[in-house]
Structures are given as structure tokens and as C-alpha cells.
Tab-separated table of C-alpha atoms in Angstrom:
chain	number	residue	atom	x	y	z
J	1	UNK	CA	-14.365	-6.068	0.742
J	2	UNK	CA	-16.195	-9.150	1.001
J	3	UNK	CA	-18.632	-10.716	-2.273
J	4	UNK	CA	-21.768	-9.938	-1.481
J	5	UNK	CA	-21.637	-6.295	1.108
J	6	UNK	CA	-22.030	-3.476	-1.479
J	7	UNK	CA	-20.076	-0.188	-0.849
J	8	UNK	CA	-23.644	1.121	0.849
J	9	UNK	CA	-23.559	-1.924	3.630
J	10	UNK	CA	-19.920	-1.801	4.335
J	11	UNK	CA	-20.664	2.029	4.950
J	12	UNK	CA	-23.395	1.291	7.572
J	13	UNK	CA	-21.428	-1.075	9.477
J	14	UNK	CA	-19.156	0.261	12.552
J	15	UNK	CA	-15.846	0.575	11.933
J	16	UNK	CA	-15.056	-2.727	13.914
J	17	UNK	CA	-17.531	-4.660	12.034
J	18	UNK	CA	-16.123	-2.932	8.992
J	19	UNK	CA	-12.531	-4.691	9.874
J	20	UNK	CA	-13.857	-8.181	10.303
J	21	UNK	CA	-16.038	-8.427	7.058
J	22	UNK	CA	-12.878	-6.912	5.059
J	23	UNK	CA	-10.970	-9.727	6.846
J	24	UNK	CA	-12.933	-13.031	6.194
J	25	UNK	CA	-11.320	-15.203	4.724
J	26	UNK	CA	-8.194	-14.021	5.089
J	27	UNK	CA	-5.303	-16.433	6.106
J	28	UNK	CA	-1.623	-17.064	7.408
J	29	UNK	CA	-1.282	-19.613	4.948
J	30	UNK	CA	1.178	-19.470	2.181
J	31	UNK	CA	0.997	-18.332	-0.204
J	32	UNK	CA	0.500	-15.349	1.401
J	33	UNK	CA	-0.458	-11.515	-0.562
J	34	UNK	CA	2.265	-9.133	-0.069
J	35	UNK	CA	2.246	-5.647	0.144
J	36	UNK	CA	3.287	-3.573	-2.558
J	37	UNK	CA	5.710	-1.435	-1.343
J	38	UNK	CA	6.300	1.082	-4.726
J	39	UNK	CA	10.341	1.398	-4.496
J	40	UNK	CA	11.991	2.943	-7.977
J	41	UNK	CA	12.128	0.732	-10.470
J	42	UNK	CA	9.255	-1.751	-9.098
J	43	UNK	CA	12.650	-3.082	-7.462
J	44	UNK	CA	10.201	-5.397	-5.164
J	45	UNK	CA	8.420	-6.888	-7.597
J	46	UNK	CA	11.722	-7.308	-9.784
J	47	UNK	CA	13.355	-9.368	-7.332
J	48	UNK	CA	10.411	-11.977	-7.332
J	49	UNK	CA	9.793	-15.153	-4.896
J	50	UNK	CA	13.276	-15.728	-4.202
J	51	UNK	CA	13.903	-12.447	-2.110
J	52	UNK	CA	10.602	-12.659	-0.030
J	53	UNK	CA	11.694	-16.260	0.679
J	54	UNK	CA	14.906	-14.939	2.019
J	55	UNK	CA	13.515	-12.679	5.015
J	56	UNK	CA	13.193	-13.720	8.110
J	57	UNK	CA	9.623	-14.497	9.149
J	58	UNK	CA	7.667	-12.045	11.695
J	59	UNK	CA	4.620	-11.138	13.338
J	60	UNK	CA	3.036	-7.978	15.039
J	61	UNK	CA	-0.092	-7.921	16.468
J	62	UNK	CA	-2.738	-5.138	15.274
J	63	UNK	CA	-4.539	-5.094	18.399
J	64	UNK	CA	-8.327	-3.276	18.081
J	65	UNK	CA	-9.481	-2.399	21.899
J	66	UNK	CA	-13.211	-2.613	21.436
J	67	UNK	CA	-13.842	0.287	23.527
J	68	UNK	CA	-17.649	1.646	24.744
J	69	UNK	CA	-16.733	5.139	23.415
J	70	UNK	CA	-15.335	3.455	19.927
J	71	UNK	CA	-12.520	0.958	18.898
J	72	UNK	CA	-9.285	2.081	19.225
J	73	UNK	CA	-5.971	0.586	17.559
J	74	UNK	CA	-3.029	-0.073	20.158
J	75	UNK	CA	0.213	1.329	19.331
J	76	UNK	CA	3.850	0.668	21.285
J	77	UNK	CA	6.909	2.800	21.354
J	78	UNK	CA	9.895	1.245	21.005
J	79	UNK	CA	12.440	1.847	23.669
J	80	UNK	CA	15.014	4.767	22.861
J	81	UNK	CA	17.609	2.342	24.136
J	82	UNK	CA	17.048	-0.744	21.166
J	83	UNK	CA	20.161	-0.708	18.491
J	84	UNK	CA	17.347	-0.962	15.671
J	85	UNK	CA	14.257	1.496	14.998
J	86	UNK	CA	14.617	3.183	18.415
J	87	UNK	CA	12.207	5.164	19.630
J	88	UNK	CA	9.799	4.418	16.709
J	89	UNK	CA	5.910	3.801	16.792
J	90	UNK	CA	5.420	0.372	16.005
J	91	UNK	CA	2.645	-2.763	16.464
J	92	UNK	CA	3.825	-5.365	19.435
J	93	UNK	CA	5.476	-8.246	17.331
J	94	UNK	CA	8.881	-9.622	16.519
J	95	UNK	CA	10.261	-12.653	15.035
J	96	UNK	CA	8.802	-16.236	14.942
J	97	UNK	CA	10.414	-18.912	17.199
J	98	UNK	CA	10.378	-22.519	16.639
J	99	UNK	CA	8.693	-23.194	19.294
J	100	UNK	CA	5.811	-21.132	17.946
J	101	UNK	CA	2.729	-23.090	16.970
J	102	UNK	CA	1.452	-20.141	14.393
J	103	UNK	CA	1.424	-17.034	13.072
J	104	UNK	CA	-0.818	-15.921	15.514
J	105	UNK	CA	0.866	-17.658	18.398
J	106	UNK	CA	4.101	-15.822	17.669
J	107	UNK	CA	1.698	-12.695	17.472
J	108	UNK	CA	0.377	-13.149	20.593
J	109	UNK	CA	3.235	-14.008	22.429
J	110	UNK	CA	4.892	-10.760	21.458
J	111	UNK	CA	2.490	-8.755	22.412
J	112	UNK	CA	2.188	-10.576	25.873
J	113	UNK	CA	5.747	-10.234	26.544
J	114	UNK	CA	6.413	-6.699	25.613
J	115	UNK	CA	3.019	-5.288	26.929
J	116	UNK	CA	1.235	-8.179	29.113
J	117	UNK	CA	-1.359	-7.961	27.153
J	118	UNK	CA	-3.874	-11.343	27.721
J	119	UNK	CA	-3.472	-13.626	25.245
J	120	UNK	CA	-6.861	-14.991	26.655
J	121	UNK	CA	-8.569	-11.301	25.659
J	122	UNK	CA	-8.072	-11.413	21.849
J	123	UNK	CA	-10.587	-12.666	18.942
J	124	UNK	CA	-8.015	-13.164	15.490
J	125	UNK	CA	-9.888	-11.459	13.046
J	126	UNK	CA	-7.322	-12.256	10.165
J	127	UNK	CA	-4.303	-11.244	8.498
J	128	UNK	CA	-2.923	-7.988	6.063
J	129	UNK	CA	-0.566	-8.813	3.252
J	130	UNK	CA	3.059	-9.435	4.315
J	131	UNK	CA	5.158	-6.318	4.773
J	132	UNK	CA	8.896	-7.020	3.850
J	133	UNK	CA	10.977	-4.797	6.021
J	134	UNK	CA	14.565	-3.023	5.100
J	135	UNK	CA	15.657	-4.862	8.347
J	136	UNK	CA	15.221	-7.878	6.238
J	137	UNK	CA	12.072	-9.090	8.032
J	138	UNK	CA	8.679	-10.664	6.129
J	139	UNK	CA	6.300	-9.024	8.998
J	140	UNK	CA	2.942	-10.975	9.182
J	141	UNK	CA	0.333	-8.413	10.505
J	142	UNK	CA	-2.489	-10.313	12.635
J	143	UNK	CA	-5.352	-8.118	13.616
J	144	UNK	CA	-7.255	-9.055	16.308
J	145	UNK	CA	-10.597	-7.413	18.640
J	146	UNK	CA	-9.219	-7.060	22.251
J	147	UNK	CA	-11.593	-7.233	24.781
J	148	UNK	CA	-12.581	-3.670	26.040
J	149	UNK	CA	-11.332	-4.502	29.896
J	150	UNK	CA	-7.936	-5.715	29.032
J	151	UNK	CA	-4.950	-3.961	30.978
J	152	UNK	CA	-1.425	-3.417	29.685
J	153	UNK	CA	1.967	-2.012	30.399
J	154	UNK	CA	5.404	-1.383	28.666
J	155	UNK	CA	8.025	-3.785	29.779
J	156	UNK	CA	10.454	-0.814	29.757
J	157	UNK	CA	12.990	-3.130	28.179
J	158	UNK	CA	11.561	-3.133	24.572
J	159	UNK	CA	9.090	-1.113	24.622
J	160	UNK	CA	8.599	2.862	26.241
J	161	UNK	CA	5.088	3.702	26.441
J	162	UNK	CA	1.956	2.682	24.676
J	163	UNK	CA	-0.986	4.303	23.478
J	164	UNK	CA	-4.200	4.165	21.233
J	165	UNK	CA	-5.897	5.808	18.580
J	166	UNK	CA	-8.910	6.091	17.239
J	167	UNK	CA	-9.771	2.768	14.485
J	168	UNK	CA	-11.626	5.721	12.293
J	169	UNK	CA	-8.629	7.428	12.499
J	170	UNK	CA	-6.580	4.701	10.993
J	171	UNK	CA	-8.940	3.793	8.831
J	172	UNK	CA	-9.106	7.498	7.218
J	173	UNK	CA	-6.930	7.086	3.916
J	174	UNK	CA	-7.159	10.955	3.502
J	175	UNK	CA	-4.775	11.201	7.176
J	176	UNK	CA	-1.809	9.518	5.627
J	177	UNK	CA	0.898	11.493	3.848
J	178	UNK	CA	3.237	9.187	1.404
J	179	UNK	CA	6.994	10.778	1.825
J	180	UNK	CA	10.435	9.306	0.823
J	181	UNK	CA	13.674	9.085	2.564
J	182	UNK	CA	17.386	8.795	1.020
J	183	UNK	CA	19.013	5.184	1.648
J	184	UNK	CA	21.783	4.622	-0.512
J	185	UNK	CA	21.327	6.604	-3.321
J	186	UNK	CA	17.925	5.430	-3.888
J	187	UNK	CA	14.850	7.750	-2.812
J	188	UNK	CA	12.422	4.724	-0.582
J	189	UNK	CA	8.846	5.887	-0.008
J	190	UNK	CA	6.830	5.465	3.225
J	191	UNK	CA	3.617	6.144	5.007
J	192	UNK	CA	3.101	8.867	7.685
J	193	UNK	CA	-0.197	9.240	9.940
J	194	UNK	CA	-0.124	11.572	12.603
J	195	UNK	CA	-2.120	11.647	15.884
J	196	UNK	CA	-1.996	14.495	18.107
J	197	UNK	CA	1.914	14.541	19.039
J	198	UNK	CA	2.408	11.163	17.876
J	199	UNK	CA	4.291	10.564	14.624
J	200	UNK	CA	3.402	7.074	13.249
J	201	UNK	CA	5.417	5.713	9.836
J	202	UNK	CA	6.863	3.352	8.345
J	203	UNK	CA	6.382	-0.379	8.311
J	204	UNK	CA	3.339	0.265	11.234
J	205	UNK	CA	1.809	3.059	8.970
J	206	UNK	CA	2.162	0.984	5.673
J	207	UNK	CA	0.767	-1.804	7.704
J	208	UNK	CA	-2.308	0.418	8.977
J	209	UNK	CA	-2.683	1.659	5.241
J	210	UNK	CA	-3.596	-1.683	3.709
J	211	UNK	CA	-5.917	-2.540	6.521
J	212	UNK	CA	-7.240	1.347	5.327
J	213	UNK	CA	-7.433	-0.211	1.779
J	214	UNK	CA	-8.907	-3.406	2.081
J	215	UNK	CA	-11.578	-2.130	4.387
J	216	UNK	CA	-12.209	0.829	1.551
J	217	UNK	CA	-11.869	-2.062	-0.961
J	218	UNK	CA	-9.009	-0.428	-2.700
J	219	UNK	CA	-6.227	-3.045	-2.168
């Protein structure tokens, strides 16, 4: 939450506005907050600087479709057909070129080559804490407002469908469930958040958890 908005004012605000005062400020810079994951051990925090420095850089796109009825939060699915996380729920995003100029270029791009969505039709509101990935990715999340008349499609190569939810919904820390799953002997914890048939977890839940916190002020 940003100095100066007590709990009462963040409250009255919509939950778009909500997003972009608990974002000011925010940058892509390094170095950058990352998120804390809670493996056994505090194994993430054990490994220190070194490990994060070893991933390979990322960014999704958190895409908020400021829509007349409310903002919604834009979601992919992954095409059944990819070798890794198939068929998952996930933000548009993937790793950062060279030839990328930022963060929010690579962001952008991503999301305009898996889902033609307009570059032109997003306002960067700022960044969430880096998520480090089992993949061995550092994911950058960059949410952005996208304009309420923007048009999109899957590019049926990476991605299957796409869909939104409500922002209050994501925002809602009571609709996520924490759960673990076995990798290697060692019990890793993750996010769920459900909407209507749609089974979101993960990276793209944790993700949509810290925004969650920071707009609630709890990260």
C-alpha cells in the first residue's frame, strides 16, 4: 500500500484504482523483491543471490481489461501440445530476448505474439516481485490496464483459448487454497484459485496472490 492511503481510502477506491496505488513506485530495476515462495527448509532463501542470478530472465504480462461492467484479469491456456506446463492456465509471457529493450517490452511482445493483443492498448502500471520458477525461470510479472475495446485471439500454436476473470476475484485472498505437490522427495507448496471450471495454480496463481497481498498491504 502506498504512504499516505490509510486502509479506509484504499477500501473506497475501485479495484483498478486499488492496483495502481499498490503499484507506484514499483520498478523493473534490479534489485528487484522476490517472492517468497515457502519451500521446506526456507530452501529459497538458503540458496541466496547466487541461485536467483542463475535463472533465466522472463516476463508475463498481467493484463487488467478495464471493462464497463468491472476490470477483469486476462488469463491464457497453454496449448495441450507444448513439451512444458501443457495445458496449464498461465499469464502471456516468456523469456527475454536480446533484442528486447525492457522488461516491459519483452512483456508486451509476448503477449502480442501469442494473443495479438495491441501493444498500443496497454498503460504499465508496475511490476510484482520476481517469481523463480522450477523450470528454472526468474518470471518478471508486469501488470498493465488494457484498454476496454482491445480484441484478442489464441495463436493456437502456444496458446489454446483465453479467458478473463473478475480483478475482485483475484484480488479475494480468501479464494485461494495453498496445496503441495511431491517433486523429488520434497513436498513444494503452491497456490490454487478457481473460477467457474477453470483451475488456475501455480506460478500464475502465486503471481496473482502477491498482487492480492500488496493491494491488501500484506506483502
Amino acid at each position: 500500500m502506498a504512504e499516505g492511503n490509510s486502509p479506509l481510502e484504499s477500501a473506497a477506491l475501485n479495484p483498478l484504482d486499488q492496483v495502481r496505488q499498490a503499484l507506484l513506485g514499483t520498478t523493473a530495476d534490479a534489485p528487484r523483491p522476490v517472492t517468497r515462495l515457502g519451500l521446506p527448509l526456507g530452501i529459497d532463501r538458503l540458496l541466496g543471490p547466487h541461485w536467483q542470478r542463475s535463472l533465466r530472465p522472463a516476463a508475463v504480462l498481467v493484463p487488467i481489461i478495464d471493462r464497463a461492467d468491472g476490470p477483469r484479469v486476462l488469463l491464457t491456456q497453454r496449448s495441450h501440445s507444448l513439451r512444458d506446463h501443457a495445458g496449464q492456465i498461465s499469464c502471456p509471457g516468456g523469456r527475454v530476448e536480446s533484442s528486447d529493450t525492457s522488461i516491459a517490452h519483452a512483456a508486451l511482445r509476448e503477449a502480442e505474439e501469442e494473443i495479438s493483443l495491441d501493444p498500443g492498448a496497454s498503460e504499465i502500471l508496475g511490476y510484482l516481485h520476481d517469481y523463480p520458477t522450477i523450470s528454472r525461470f526468474c518470471v518478471t510479472p508486469v501488470v498493465a490496464r488494457v484498454d476496454a475495446g482491445v480484441s484478442y485471439e489464441p495463436d493456437g500454436v502456444e496458446v489454446d483459448s483465453v479467458f478473463e476473470i473478475p480483478l475482485e476475484h483475484a484480488l479475494d485472498l480468501g479464494a485461494y487454497v495453498r496445496k503441495s505437490i511431491g517433486r523429488m522427495g520434497i513436498d513444494l507448496p503452491f497456490m490454487e484459485l478457481m473460477w467457474q471450471d477453470w483451475r488456475i495454480w501455480g506460478a500464475t496463481a502465486g503471481m496473482l496472490h502477491d498482487l492480492a497481498s500488496l493491494v491488501a498491504g500484506d506483502a
